């Protein structure tokens, strides 16, 4: 029987959330945190813990069948992998930054200047698109110190909270690429591995859908049932149960995280009471 192999980041921005997602899919990960490999005992899956920058290559070469990695890394490496599913976590951006005391007007600031980055491919295509001529100093880490030591006038690096820039006296002046974690796969999986990959992706989609939605329960006067049902259509239609008190019902539905607050005030205006909202663990349409 085949075993599917998935590569996830060993340590860094994506690692904890990647393991969490697999556990959310009901996959047990037995090995300790130091191991480079773990095998699930309830799904034919092996997890490889690797440097994120290497994951596209391993997946392209079929060493791993699937991978979870930042879209920025995929874009930079231009590896031959299929982008299967955006995962909605590890959101960050690739931005241009300069020393905080510099005057910045627009992108022409960078014309003729030197920019240090670990993302030469993405930066180069951005500069080309904008018609800017800069030189790119490619370095593999600690990019943020480049201006301070006179290696470059600006940098192009990943920004998430912005604290790295702040600590190094830099300010973000333009975003060139928005990133988040994505699921990638080898484009030539065998039929058995493809079937397993689809099973795993089905579970991941159920977990992601659940994260985006809330289960909502409330008491409503019967005359508001129709109006509330229109606000909370749920997956097919809301569930209704009569309350012991005449003229009232309990209504259960699903609402997306984004619509939640605006809907709550409308519900109150319609006379809804005792509104309970809870998270959903899995959601299958
Ligand atoms: C990026 C970047 C900064 C940090 C910025 O590194 O190089 O060091 O994240 O994050 P902040 O805005 O929250 O301070 P990354 O985690 O991608 O590490 P890697 O390049 O070694 O994979
Ligand atoms: Zn990395």
XYZ file of C-alpha atoms and ligand atoms in Angstrom:
308
model
C 0.000 0.000 0.000
C 1.307 3.464 -0.900
C 2.207 6.120 1.624
C 1.768 9.772 0.773
C 4.648 12.079 1.731
C 4.093 15.684 2.688
C 6.882 18.202 3.309
C 6.296 20.932 5.849
C 8.555 23.605 7.318
C 10.838 22.390 10.114
C 10.863 25.642 12.021
C 9.610 29.079 11.171
C 6.561 31.034 10.194
C 4.660 28.063 8.741
C 5.686 25.130 10.895
C 3.302 25.253 13.851
C 0.235 26.074 11.748
C 1.113 23.367 9.220
C 1.212 20.644 11.896
C -1.923 22.102 13.439
C -3.735 21.836 10.093
C -2.768 18.180 9.705
C -3.869 17.429 13.261
C -7.129 19.271 12.518
C -7.593 16.802 9.643
C -7.580 13.988 12.201
C -4.037 12.919 11.352
C -2.008 11.870 14.357
C 1.628 12.973 14.349
C 3.429 10.779 16.796
C 7.148 11.729 16.657
C 8.745 14.387 18.829
C 9.471 17.872 17.540
C 13.163 17.155 16.841
C 12.530 14.342 14.354
C 12.963 15.002 10.633
C 10.275 12.512 9.728
C 7.024 11.416 11.309
C 4.522 8.788 10.280
C 0.848 8.992 10.969
C -0.647 5.848 12.447
C -4.186 6.563 11.257
C -3.624 7.804 7.683
C -1.038 6.556 5.155
C 0.975 9.749 5.458
C 4.603 10.483 6.185
C 5.586 14.007 7.192
C 9.009 15.357 6.245
C 10.249 18.393 8.167
C 12.421 20.507 5.864
C 13.697 24.045 5.269
C 10.895 25.914 3.552
C 13.173 27.100 0.726
C 13.891 23.488 -0.239
C 10.281 22.294 -0.249
C 9.390 23.321 -3.858
C 12.397 21.423 -5.204
C 11.637 18.270 -3.187
C 8.038 18.298 -4.375
C 9.014 19.001 -7.998
C 11.427 16.047 -7.894
C 8.916 13.731 -6.235
C 10.934 13.244 -3.027
C 7.759 14.534 -1.384
C 4.341 14.272 -3.036
C 2.833 17.311 -1.348
C 4.187 20.352 0.432
C 3.009 23.263 2.511
C 5.007 26.376 1.751
C 4.691 30.136 1.332
C 3.470 31.323 -2.070
C 6.487 33.662 -2.050
C 8.854 30.693 -2.076
C 6.979 29.001 -4.936
C 7.006 32.205 -6.945
C 10.710 32.698 -6.337
C 11.817 29.141 -7.101
C 9.703 28.744 -10.239
C 9.668 24.970 -9.610
C 7.445 22.654 -11.558
C 4.756 21.977 -8.935
C 0.971 22.238 -8.966
C -0.497 24.882 -6.702
C -3.381 23.000 -5.173
C -4.940 25.137 -2.469
C -4.352 28.451 -0.665
C -4.401 27.713 3.074
C -5.168 31.121 4.573
C -2.390 31.229 7.179
C 1.181 32.588 7.326
C 0.027 35.703 5.540
C 2.885 38.090 4.832
C 4.147 40.363 2.088
C 7.327 40.940 0.161
C 8.127 44.625 0.477
C 10.723 47.220 -0.359
C 12.160 49.017 2.658
C 14.683 51.806 3.178
C 16.344 53.501 6.176
C 13.651 55.313 8.126
C 15.180 58.785 7.853
C 15.298 58.776 4.059
C 12.787 60.893 2.142
C 10.681 58.703 -0.072
C 8.349 59.982 -2.761
C 7.697 57.079 -5.109
C 9.328 54.061 -6.732
C 11.690 56.239 -8.771
C 13.580 56.559 -5.467
C 15.085 53.163 -6.254
C 16.314 54.045 -9.758
C 20.047 53.443 -9.935
C 20.190 52.128 -6.377
C 21.257 48.767 -5.011
C 18.675 46.531 -3.298
C 19.576 43.527 -1.143
C 17.208 40.552 -1.192
C 16.785 36.782 -0.981
C 14.065 37.083 -3.626
C 15.945 38.153 -6.787
C 13.468 36.540 -9.198
C 10.334 38.240 -7.841
C 12.178 41.541 -7.356
C 13.647 41.469 -10.840
C 10.302 40.910 -12.509
C 8.771 43.714 -10.428
C 11.569 46.151 -11.365
C 11.230 45.216 -15.021
C 7.480 45.740 -14.958
C 7.965 49.191 -13.402
C 10.798 50.111 -15.759
C 13.285 50.680 -12.936
C 16.963 49.949 -13.268
C 18.499 48.847 -10.001
C 21.203 46.413 -9.107
C 20.197 43.435 -7.003
C 22.486 42.159 -4.263
C 21.428 38.588 -3.619
C 21.983 37.403 -0.052
C 20.483 34.414 1.675
C 19.585 35.814 5.107
C 19.694 38.738 7.551
C 18.758 40.995 4.663
C 17.613 43.703 7.052
C 21.142 44.611 8.093
C 22.276 45.342 4.510
C 21.621 49.129 4.512
C 23.224 49.554 7.950
C 26.496 47.942 6.855
C 26.614 49.729 3.517
C 25.872 46.695 1.360
C 22.813 48.231 -0.298
C 20.591 51.309 -0.080
C 17.349 49.379 0.255
C 16.072 45.888 0.854
C 13.312 43.683 -0.469
C 12.218 41.191 2.168
C 9.329 39.405 3.841
C 7.337 41.524 6.281
C 4.762 40.059 8.598
C 4.402 42.004 11.840
C 6.962 44.605 10.724
C 9.007 44.244 13.905
C 12.182 43.150 12.087
C 12.131 46.342 9.994
C 11.444 48.457 13.053
C 14.305 46.922 15.027
C 16.670 47.656 12.174
C 15.677 51.279 11.608
C 13.957 50.603 8.294
C 10.575 51.642 6.889
C 8.407 49.756 4.439
C 7.682 51.845 1.332
C 6.084 49.485 -1.204
C 4.618 45.998 -1.296
C 5.545 43.932 -4.316
C 3.986 40.536 -3.525
C 1.294 39.258 -1.108
C 1.837 35.775 0.234
C 0.208 33.063 2.315
C 0.770 29.349 2.860
C -0.315 27.113 -0.012
C -0.595 23.394 -0.587
C 1.509 22.253 -3.520
C 1.730 18.879 -5.177
C 3.910 16.970 -7.564
C 2.267 17.154 -10.996
C 2.935 13.488 -11.831
C 1.504 11.532 -8.883
C 0.650 7.870 -9.425
C -3.095 7.069 -9.387
C -2.848 5.629 -5.828
C -0.978 8.647 -4.480
C -3.318 10.988 -6.307
C -6.309 9.317 -4.632
C -4.680 9.731 -1.205
C -3.761 13.337 -1.969
C -7.378 14.025 -2.890
C -8.579 12.483 0.379
C -6.210 14.673 2.338
C -7.189 17.773 0.364
C -10.865 17.009 1.015
C -10.145 16.970 4.753
C -8.092 20.164 4.555
C -10.918 21.934 2.737
C -13.360 20.834 5.451
C -11.095 22.238 8.162
C -10.577 25.515 6.269
C -14.309 25.930 5.637
C -14.990 25.313 9.330
C -12.469 27.993 10.309
C -14.241 30.549 8.139
C -17.664 29.878 9.627
C -19.450 29.914 12.981
C -22.387 27.920 14.284
C -25.064 30.233 15.595
C -28.054 29.445 17.844
C -30.675 31.954 18.908
C -34.213 32.343 20.193
C -36.599 34.226 17.957
C -40.217 35.320 18.155
C -42.049 33.255 15.523
C -42.996 36.304 13.483
C -39.292 37.014 12.813
C -38.414 33.500 11.624
C -38.675 34.340 7.959
C -36.633 37.540 8.140
C -33.956 35.851 10.256
C -33.819 32.862 7.911
C -33.010 35.264 5.103
C -30.149 36.738 7.108
C -28.888 33.302 8.123
C -29.542 30.969 5.194
C -26.975 28.459 6.525
C -25.857 25.507 4.445
C -29.320 24.631 3.126
C -31.707 26.404 5.435
C -31.723 27.019 9.197
C -32.901 24.373 11.679
C -35.981 25.345 13.697
C -37.138 23.895 17.018
C -40.129 25.137 18.994
C -39.373 26.552 22.445
C -41.487 25.475 25.422
C -42.668 29.088 25.611
C -45.434 29.589 23.007
C -44.720 31.966 20.106
C -40.947 31.401 20.231
C -38.491 29.140 18.374
C -34.857 28.210 18.544
C -33.076 28.753 15.230
C -29.706 27.170 14.364
C -27.563 28.122 11.394
C -24.081 28.761 10.043
C -22.672 32.206 9.388
C -19.356 33.227 7.895
C -16.854 34.949 10.144
C -16.909 38.036 7.897
C -20.664 38.533 7.995
C -20.958 37.781 11.660
C -20.909 41.226 13.359
C -23.121 43.046 10.839
C -25.644 40.172 11.053
C -25.722 40.209 14.860
C -27.031 43.771 15.040
C -29.696 43.043 12.412
C -30.767 39.951 14.394
C -31.191 41.963 17.576
C -33.358 44.474 15.753
C -35.571 41.581 14.669
C -36.061 40.557 18.301
C -33.597 37.660 18.492
C -32.429 36.799 22.033
C -30.012 34.425 23.697
C -27.643 34.383 20.733
C -24.902 31.756 21.092
C -22.011 31.472 18.659
C -19.580 28.581 18.648
C -16.743 27.442 16.423
C -17.107 24.563 13.982
C -14.509 21.817 13.787
C -15.194 20.393 10.309
C -17.555 21.552 7.599
C -18.541 19.458 4.586
C -20.943 20.961 2.088
C 11.308 36.924 7.274
C 12.197 38.129 7.066
C 12.315 38.735 8.424
C 11.042 38.324 9.114
C 10.058 39.452 9.126
O 12.043 35.779 7.471
O 13.436 37.792 6.501
O 13.422 38.196 9.090
O 10.502 37.233 8.396
O 8.958 39.181 9.971
P 8.337 40.316 10.903
O 7.845 41.404 9.991
O 7.208 39.636 11.616
O 9.407 40.802 11.818
P 11.344 34.301 7.360
O 10.535 34.014 8.568
O 10.630 34.202 6.059
O 12.573 33.360 7.461
P 13.431 32.617 6.326
O 13.652 33.646 5.240
O 14.654 32.226 7.070
O 12.632 31.455 5.867
Zn 13.159 30.165 4.608
